[in-house]
mmCIF file of C-alpha atoms in Angstrom:
data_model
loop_
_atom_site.group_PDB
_atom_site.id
_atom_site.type_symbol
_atom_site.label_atom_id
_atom_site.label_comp_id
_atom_site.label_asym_id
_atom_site.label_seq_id
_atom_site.Cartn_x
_atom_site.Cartn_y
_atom_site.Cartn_z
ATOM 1 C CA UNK A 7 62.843 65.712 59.297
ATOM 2 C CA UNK A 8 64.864 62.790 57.172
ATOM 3 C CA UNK A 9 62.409 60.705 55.035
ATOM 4 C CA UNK A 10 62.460 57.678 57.246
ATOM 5 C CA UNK A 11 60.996 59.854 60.097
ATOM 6 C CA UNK A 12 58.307 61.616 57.734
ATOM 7 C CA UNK A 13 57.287 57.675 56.336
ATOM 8 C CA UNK A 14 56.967 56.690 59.462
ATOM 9 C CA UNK A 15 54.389 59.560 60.360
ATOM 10 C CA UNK A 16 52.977 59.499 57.195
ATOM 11 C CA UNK A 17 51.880 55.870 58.126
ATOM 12 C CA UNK A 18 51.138 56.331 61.696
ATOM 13 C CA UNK A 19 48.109 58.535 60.143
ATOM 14 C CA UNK A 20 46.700 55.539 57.912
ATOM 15 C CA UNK A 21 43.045 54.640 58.539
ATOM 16 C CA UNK A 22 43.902 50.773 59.877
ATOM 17 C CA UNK A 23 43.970 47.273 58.275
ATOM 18 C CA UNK A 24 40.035 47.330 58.400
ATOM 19 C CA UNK A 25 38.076 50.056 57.051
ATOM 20 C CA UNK A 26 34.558 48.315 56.963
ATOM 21 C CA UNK A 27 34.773 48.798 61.047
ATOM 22 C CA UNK A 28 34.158 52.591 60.354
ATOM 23 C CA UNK A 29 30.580 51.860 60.287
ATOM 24 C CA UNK A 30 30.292 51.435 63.862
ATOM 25 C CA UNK A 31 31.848 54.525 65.065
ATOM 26 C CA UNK A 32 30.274 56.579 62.153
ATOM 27 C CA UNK A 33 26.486 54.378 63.006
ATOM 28 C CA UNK A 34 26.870 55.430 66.820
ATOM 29 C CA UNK A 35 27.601 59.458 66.159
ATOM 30 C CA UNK A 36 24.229 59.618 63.575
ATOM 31 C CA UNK A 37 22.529 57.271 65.848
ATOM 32 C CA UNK A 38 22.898 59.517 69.022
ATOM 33 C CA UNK A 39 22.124 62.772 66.909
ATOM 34 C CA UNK A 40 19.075 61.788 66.133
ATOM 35 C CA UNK A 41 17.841 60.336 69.337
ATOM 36 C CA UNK A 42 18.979 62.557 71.433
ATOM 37 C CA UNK A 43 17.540 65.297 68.817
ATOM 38 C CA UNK A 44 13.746 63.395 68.700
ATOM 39 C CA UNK A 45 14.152 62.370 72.112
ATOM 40 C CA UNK A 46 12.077 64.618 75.261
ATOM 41 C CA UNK A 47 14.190 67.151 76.852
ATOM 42 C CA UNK A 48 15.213 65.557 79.742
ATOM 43 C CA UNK A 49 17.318 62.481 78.025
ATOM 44 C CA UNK A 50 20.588 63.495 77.074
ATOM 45 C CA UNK A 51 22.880 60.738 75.053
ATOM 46 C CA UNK A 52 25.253 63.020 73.972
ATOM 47 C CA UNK A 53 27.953 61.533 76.888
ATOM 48 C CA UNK A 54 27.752 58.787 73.886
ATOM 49 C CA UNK A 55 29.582 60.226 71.262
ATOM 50 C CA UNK A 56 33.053 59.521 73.357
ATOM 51 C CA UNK A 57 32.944 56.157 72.561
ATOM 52 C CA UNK A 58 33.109 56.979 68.793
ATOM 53 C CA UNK A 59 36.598 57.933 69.208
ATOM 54 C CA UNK A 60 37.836 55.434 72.005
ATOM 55 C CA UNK A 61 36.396 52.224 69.587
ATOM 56 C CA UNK A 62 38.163 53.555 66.634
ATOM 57 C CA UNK A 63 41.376 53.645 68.100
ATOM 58 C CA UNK A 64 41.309 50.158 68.503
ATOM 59 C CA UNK A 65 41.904 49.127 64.222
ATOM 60 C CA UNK A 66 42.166 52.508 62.950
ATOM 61 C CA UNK A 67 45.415 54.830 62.292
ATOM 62 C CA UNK A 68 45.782 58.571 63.728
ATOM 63 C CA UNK A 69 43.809 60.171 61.046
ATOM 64 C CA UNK A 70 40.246 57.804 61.097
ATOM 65 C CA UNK A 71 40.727 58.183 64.684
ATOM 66 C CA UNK A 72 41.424 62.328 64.846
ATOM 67 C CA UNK A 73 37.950 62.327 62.263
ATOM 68 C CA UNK A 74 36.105 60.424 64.426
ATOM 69 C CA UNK A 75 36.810 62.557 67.081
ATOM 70 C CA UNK A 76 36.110 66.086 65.149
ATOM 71 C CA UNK A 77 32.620 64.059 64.093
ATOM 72 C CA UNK A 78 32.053 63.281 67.501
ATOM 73 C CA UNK A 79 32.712 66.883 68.793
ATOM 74 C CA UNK A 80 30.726 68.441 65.696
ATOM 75 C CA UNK A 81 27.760 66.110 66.501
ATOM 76 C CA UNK A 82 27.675 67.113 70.093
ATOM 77 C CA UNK A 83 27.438 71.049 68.778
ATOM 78 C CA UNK A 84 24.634 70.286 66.322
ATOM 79 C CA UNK A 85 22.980 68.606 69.385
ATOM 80 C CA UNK A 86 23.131 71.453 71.572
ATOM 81 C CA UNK A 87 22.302 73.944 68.964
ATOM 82 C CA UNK A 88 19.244 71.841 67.853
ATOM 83 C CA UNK A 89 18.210 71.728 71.474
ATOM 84 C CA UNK A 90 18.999 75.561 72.081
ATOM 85 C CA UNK A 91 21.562 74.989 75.055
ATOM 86 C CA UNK A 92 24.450 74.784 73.406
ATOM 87 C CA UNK A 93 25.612 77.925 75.305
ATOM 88 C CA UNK A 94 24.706 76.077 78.623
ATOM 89 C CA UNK A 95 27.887 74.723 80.993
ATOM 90 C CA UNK A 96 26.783 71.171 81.098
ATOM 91 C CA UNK A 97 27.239 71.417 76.697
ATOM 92 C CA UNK A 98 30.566 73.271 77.162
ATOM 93 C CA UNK A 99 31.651 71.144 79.305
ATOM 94 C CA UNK A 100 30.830 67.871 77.349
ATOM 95 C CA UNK A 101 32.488 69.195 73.922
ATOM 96 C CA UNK A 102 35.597 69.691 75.965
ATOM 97 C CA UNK A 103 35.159 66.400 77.056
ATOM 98 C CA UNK A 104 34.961 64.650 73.813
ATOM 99 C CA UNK A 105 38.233 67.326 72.781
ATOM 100 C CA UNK A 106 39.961 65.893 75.628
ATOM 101 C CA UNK A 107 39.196 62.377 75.051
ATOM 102 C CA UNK A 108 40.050 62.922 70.700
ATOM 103 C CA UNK A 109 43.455 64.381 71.736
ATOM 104 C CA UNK A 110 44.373 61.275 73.919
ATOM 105 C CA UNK A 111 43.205 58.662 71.371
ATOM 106 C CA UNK A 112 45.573 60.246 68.265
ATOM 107 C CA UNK A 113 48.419 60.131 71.198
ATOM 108 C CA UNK A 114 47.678 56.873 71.786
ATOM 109 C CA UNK A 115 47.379 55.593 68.135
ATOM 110 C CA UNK A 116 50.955 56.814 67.713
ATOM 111 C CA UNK A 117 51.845 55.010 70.703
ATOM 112 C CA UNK A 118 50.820 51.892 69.271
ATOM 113 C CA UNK A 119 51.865 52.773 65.851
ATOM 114 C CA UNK A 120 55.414 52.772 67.472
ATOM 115 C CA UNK A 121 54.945 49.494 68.996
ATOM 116 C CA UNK A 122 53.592 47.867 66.065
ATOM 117 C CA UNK A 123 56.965 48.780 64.092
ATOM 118 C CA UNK A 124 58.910 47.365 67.113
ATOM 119 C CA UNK A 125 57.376 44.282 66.978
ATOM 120 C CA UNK A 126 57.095 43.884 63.369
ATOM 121 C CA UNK A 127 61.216 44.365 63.928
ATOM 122 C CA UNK A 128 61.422 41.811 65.860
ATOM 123 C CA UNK A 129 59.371 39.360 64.071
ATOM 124 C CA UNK A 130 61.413 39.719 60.984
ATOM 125 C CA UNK A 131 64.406 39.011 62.978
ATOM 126 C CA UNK A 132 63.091 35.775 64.487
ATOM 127 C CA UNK A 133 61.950 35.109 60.846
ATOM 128 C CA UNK A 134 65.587 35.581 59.994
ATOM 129 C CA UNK A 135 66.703 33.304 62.879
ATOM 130 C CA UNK A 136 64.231 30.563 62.102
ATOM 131 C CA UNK A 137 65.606 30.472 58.112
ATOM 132 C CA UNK A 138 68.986 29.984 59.435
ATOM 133 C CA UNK A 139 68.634 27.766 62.450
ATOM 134 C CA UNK A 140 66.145 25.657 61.102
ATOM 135 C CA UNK A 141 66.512 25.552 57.340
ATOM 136 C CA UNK A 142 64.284 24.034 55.092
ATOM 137 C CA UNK A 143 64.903 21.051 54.073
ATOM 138 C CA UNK A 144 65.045 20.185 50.157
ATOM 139 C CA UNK A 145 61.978 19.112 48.163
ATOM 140 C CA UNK A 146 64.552 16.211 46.150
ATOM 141 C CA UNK A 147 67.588 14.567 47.459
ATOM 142 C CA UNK A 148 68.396 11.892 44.914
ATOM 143 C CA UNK A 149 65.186 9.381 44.558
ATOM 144 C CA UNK A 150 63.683 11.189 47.750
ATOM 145 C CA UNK A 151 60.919 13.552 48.310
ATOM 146 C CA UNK A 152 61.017 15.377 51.134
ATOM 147 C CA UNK A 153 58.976 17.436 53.487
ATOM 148 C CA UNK A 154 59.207 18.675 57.026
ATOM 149 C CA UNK A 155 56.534 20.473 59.185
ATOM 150 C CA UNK A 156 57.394 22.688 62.794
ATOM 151 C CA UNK A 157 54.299 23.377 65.239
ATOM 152 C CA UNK A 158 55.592 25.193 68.165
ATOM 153 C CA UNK A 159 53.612 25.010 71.125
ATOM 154 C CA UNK A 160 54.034 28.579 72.516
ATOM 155 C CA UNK A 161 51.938 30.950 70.600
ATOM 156 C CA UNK A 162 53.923 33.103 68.034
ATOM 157 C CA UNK A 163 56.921 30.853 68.319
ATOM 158 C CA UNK A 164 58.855 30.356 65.392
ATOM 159 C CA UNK A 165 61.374 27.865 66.776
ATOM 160 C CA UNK A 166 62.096 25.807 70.288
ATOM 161 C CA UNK A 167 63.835 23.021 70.711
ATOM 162 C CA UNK A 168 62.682 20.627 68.568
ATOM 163 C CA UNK A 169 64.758 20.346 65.529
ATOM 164 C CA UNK A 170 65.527 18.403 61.466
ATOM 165 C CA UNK A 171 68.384 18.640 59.179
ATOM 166 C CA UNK A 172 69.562 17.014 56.060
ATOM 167 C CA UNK A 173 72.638 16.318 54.280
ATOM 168 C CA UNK A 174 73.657 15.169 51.058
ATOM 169 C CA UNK A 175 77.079 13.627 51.296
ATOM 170 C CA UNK A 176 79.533 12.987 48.124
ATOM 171 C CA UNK A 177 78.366 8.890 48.306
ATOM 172 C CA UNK A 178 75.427 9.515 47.108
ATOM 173 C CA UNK A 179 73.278 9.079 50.060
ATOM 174 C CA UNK A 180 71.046 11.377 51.748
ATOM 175 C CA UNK A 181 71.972 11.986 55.385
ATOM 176 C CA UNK A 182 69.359 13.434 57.485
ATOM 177 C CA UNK A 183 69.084 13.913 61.735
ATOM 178 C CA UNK A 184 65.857 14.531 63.637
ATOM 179 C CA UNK A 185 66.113 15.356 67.629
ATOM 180 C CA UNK A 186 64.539 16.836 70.049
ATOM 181 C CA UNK A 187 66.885 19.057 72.726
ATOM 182 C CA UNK A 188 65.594 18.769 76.794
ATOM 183 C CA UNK A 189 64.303 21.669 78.339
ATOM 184 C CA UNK A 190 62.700 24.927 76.767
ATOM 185 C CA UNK A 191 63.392 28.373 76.010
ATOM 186 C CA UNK A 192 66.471 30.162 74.721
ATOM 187 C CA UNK A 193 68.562 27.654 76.210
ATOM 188 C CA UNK A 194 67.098 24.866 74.509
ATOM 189 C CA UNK A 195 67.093 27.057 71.182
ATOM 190 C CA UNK A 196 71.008 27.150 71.615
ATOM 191 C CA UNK A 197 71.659 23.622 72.535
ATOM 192 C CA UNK A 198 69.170 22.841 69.158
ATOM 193 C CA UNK A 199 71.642 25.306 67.301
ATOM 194 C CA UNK A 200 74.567 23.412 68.758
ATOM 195 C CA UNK A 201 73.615 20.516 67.852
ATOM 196 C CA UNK A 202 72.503 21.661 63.636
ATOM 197 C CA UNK A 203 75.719 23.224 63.618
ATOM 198 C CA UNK A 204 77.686 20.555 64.175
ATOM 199 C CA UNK A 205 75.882 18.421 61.742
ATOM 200 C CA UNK A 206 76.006 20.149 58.946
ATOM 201 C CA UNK A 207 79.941 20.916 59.820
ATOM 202 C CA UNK A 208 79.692 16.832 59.885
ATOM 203 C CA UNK A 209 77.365 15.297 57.864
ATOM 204 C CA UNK A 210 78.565 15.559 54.210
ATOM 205 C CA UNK A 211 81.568 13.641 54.530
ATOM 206 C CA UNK A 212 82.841 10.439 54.196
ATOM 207 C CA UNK A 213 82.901 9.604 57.892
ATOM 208 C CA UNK A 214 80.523 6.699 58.485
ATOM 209 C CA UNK A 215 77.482 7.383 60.502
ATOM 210 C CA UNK A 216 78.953 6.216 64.114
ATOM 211 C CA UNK A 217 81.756 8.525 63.289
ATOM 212 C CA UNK A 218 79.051 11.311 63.107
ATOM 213 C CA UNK A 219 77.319 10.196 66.039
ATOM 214 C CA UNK A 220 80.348 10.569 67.955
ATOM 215 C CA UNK A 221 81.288 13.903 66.688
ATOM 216 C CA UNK A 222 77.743 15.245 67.964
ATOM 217 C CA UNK A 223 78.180 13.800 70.990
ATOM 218 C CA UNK A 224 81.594 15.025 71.689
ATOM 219 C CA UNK A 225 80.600 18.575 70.278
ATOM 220 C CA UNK A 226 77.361 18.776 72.330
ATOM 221 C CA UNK A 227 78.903 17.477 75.462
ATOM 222 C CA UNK A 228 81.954 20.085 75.631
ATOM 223 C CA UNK A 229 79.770 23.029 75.216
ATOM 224 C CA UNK A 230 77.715 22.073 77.696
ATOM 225 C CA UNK A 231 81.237 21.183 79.732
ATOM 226 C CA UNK A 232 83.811 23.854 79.023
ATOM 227 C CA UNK A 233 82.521 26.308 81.490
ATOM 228 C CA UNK A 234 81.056 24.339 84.502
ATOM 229 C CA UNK A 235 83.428 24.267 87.541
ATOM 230 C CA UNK A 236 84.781 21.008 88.368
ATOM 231 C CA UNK A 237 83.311 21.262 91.705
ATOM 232 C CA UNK A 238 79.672 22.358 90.623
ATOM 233 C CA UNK A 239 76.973 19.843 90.514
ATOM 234 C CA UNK A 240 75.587 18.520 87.692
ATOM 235 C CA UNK A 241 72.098 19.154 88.481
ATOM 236 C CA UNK A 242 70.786 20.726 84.603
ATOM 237 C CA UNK A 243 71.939 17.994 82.037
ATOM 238 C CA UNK A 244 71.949 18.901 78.742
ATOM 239 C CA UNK A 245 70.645 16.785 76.232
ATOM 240 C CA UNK A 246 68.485 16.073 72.858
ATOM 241 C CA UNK A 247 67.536 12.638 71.458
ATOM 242 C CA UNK A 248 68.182 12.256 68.230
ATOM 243 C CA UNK A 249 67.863 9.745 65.099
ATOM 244 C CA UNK A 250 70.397 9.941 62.441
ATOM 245 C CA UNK A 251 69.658 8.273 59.554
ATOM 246 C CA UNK A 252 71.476 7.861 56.038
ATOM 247 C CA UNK A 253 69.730 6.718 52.836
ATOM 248 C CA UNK A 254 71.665 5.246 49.878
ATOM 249 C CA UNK A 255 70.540 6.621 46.304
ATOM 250 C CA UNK A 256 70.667 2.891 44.753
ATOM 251 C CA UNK A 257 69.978 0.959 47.546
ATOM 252 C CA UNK A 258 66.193 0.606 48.697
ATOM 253 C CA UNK A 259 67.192 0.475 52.440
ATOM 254 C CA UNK A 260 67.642 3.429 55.268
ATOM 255 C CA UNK A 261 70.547 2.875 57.947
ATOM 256 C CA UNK A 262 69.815 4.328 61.158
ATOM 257 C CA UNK A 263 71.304 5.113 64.979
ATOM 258 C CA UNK A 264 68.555 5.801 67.539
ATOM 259 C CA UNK A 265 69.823 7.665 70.906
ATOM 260 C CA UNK A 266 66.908 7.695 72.597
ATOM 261 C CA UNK A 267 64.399 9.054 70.291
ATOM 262 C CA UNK A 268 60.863 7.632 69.133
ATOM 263 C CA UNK A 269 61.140 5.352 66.442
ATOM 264 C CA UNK A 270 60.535 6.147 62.643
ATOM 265 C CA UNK A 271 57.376 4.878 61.102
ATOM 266 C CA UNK A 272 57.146 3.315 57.733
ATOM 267 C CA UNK A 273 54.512 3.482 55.237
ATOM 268 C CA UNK A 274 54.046 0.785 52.807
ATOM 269 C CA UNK A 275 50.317 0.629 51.227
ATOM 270 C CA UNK A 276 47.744 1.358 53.797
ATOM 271 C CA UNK A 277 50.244 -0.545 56.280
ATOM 272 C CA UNK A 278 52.023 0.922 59.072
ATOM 273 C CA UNK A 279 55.334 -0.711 60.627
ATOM 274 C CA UNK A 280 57.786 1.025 63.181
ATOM 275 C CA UNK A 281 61.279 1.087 62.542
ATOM 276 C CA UNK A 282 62.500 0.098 66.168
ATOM 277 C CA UNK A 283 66.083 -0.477 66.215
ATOM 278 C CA UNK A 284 67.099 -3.218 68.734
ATOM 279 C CA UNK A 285 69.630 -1.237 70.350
ATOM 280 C CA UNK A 286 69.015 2.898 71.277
ATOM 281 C CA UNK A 287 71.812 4.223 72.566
ATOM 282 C CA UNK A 288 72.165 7.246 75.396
ATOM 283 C CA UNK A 289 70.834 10.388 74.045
ATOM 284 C CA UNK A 290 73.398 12.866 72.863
ATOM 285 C CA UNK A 291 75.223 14.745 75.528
ATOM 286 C CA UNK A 292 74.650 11.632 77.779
ATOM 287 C CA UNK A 293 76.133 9.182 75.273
ATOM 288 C CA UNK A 294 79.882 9.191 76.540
ATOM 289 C CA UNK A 295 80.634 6.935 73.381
ATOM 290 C CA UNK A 296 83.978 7.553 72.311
ATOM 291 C CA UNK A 297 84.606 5.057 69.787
ATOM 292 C CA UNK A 298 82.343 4.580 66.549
ATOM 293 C CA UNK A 299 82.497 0.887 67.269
ATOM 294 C CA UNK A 300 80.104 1.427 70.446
ATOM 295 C CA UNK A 301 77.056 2.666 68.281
ATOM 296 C CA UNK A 302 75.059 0.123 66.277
ATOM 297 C CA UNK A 303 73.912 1.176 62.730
ATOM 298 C CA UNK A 304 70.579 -1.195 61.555
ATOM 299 C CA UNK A 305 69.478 -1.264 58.569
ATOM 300 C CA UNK A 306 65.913 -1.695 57.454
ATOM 301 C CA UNK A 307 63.843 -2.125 53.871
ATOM 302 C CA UNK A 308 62.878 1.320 51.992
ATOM 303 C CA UNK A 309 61.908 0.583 49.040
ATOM 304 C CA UNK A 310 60.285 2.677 45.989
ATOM 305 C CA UNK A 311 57.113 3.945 46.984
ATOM 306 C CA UNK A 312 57.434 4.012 50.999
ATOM 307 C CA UNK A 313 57.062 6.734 53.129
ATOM 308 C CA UNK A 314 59.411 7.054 56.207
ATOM 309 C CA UNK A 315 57.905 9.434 58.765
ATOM 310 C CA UNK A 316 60.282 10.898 61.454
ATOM 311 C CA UNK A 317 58.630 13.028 64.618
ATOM 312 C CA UNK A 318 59.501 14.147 67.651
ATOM 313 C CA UNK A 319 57.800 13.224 71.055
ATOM 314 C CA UNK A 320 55.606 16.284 70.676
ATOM 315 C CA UNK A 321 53.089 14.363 68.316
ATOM 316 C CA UNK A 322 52.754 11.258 70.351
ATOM 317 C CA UNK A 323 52.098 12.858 73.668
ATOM 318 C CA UNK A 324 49.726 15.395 72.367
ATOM 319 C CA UNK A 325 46.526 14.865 74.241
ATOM 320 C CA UNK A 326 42.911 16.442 74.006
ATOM 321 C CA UNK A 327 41.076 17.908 76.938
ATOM 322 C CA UNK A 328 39.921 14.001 77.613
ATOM 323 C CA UNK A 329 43.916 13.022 78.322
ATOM 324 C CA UNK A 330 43.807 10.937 75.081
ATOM 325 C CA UNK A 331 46.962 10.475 73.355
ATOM 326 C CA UNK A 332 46.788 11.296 69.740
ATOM 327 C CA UNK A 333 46.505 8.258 67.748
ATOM 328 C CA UNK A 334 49.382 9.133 65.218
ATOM 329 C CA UNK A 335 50.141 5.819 63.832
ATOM 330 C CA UNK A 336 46.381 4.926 63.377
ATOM 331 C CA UNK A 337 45.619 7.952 61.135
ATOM 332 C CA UNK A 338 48.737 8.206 58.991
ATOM 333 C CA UNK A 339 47.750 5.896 56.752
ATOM 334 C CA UNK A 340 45.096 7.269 55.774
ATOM 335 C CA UNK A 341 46.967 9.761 53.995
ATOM 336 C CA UNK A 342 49.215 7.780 52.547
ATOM 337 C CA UNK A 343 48.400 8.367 48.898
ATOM 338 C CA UNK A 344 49.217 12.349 49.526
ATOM 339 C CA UNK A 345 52.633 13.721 48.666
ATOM 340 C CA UNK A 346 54.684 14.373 51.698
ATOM 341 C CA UNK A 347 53.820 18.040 51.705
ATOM 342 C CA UNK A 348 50.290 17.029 51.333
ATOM 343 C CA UNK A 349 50.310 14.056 53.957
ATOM 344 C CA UNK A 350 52.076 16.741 56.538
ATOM 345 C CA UNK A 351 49.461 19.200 56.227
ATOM 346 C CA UNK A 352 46.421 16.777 56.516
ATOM 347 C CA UNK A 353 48.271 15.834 59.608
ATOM 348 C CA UNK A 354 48.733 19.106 60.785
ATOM 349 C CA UNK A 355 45.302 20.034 60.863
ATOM 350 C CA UNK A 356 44.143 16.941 62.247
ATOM 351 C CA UNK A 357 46.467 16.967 64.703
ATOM 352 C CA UNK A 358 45.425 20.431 65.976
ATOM 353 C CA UNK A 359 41.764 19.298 65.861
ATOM 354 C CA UNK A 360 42.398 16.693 68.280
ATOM 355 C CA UNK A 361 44.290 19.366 70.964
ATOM 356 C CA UNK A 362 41.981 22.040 70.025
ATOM 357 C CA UNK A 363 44.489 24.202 68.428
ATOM 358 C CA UNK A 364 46.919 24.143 71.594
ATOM 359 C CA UNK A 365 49.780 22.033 72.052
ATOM 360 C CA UNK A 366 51.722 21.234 75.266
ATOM 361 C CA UNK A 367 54.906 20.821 73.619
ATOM 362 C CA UNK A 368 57.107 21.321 69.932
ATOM 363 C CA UNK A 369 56.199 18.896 67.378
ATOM 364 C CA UNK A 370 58.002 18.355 64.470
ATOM 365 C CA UNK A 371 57.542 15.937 61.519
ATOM 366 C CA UNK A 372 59.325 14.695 58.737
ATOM 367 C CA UNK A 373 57.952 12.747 55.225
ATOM 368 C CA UNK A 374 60.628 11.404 53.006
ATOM 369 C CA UNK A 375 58.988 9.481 49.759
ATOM 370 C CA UNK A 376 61.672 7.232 48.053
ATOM 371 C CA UNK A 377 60.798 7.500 44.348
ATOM 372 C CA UNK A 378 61.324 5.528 41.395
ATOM 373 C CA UNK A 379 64.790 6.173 39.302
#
């Protein structure tokens, strides 16, 4: 047997992740000892002592679980020798029981054992996935501090379609895009891959932002293109809304395109504003835009001090069980003395207060700070 098979076993026989649990297995095998024991002849608890086993299974490894049963067995032959019919079929019978019952419980805490690693596997690949796809985004950029928050709405999820990257490009500017792809699943995770892929190809150079928003929309648009047959029916569109935005290091403004996504907020004191462009282009992959000169680039105050929040849908249409919208630009500034990091996490758990810990859809948020030089 190669080491990585005998570690593996070696573990497989560990007594769980909680040990103060043993109690109750160890509490029910005196417990029915001594009843049945004290008790008159003709009550018999003994049939008991199989649960000992069967509940320990449940947090404990092989070896907690292969004691409990050898307790359970030895209390049932204490309890027929105390009551003198330990010889008796109806005894015999029950310790083979309880045997029985022990042997199946080790089996099946190696099962699980085996199934634990498998999914631990595959948890540390989707960890790997998520670092890649969706990389963090820097702390600093220039005068900014940044933060960025993901809540998937499927439990366990590490990623969807719901998606944030940043940039810094040779200018001196800081270049971020926040976006949200249609649909759900796998194919949504590819489209959102798509799409980060081709920013950061993008992003850091000179090209001006229409430039970029063109090259996204071109790149997302023949993926989705290249295979369908010119005959088939376009009756899945792909597409993500999107924001691009790019901030100058020593200029206190933020330029912007909007295709079709929900408009930035902007923090200034305990005031709220929303940076609505006047013109939001076609989401990407609907766009068609060709030619830079089609997309309008606005430009807005950010000055030393503000806080520029960027979100996906997934926060404004989260509602509680009464079908009431979160209030997202109402509570915001509260926080607004808390670091990004720190306003994101307030936010966070307030937000999953309001749904009761379960949202309908992928929310993602992003805090970017402009500091002083």
């Amino acid at each position: 047997m190669d080491l990585r098979r005998w570690t593996e076993l070696r573990q497989s026989w560990r007594p769980g992740h909680a040990p103060e649990l043993m109690v109750i297995p160890l509490g029910l095998i005196v417990a029915v000892c001594v009843i049945d024991i004290l008790a008159p002849a003709h009550i018999h608890l003994g049939p008991l002592l199989v649960a000992a086993p069967a509940i320990t299974v449940a947090f404990a490894g092989a070896r907690m679980t292969a004691l409990m049963g050898a307790l359970a067995v030895g209390a049932q032959v204490l309890i027929g020798a105390a009551r003198g019919v330990l010889s008796t079929a109806n005894v015999m019978a029950q310790i083979a029981a309880l045997v029985v019952i022990s042997v199946l419980c080790v089996a099946f805490s190696f099962v699980r054992r085996g199934r634990e690693r498998q999914l631990h596997r595959v948890r540390s690949v989707a960890e790997v996935a998520q670092s890649v796809l969706l990389q963090p985004l820097p702390a600093r950029s220039g005068p900014l501090r940044i933060a960025a928050r993901y809540l998937p709405a499927e439990e366990e999820a590490d990623l969807g379609g719901d998606l944030y990257a940043a940039a810094r490009t040779a200018h001196r500017s800081t270049r971020l895009l926040i976006g949200d792809v249609r649909g759900s699943g796998l194919g949504a995770i590819g489209n959102a891959a798509l799409l980060l892929g081709a920013f950061r190809a993008a992003a850091h150079r000179q090209a001006t932002l229409p430039r970029l928003a063109v090259h996204l929309d071109a790149a997302f648009r023949w993926d989705a293109d290249q295979w369908r047959v010119e005959t088939e029916q376009d009756t899945d569109e792909d597409f993500a809304t999107a924001t691009l935005l790019d901030i100058p290091d020593h200029e206190a403004v933020v330029h912007l395109i909007s295709c079709g996504h929900p408009p930035p907020l902007l923090l200034r004191g305990r005031s709220v504003t929303t940076v609505a462009p006047r013109a939001s282009h076609l989401p990407i992959g609907l766009g068609g835009l060709c030619d830079p000169d089609d997309y309008d680039v606005e430009t807005f105050p950010f000055e030393v001090g503000d806080l520029l929040l960027l979100y996906t849908d997934g926060v404004i249409e989260a509602r509680n069980a009464d079908g009431v919208f979160y209030p997202f630009a109402e509570r915001v500034p509260k926080w607004f003395e808390e670091d990004p990091e720190g306003l994101l996490q307030r936010l966070q758990d307030d937000l999953l207060a309001h749904v009761h810990g379960h949202l309908d859809d992928d929310a993602a948020v992003v805090a970017i700070r402009r500091l002083g030089a």
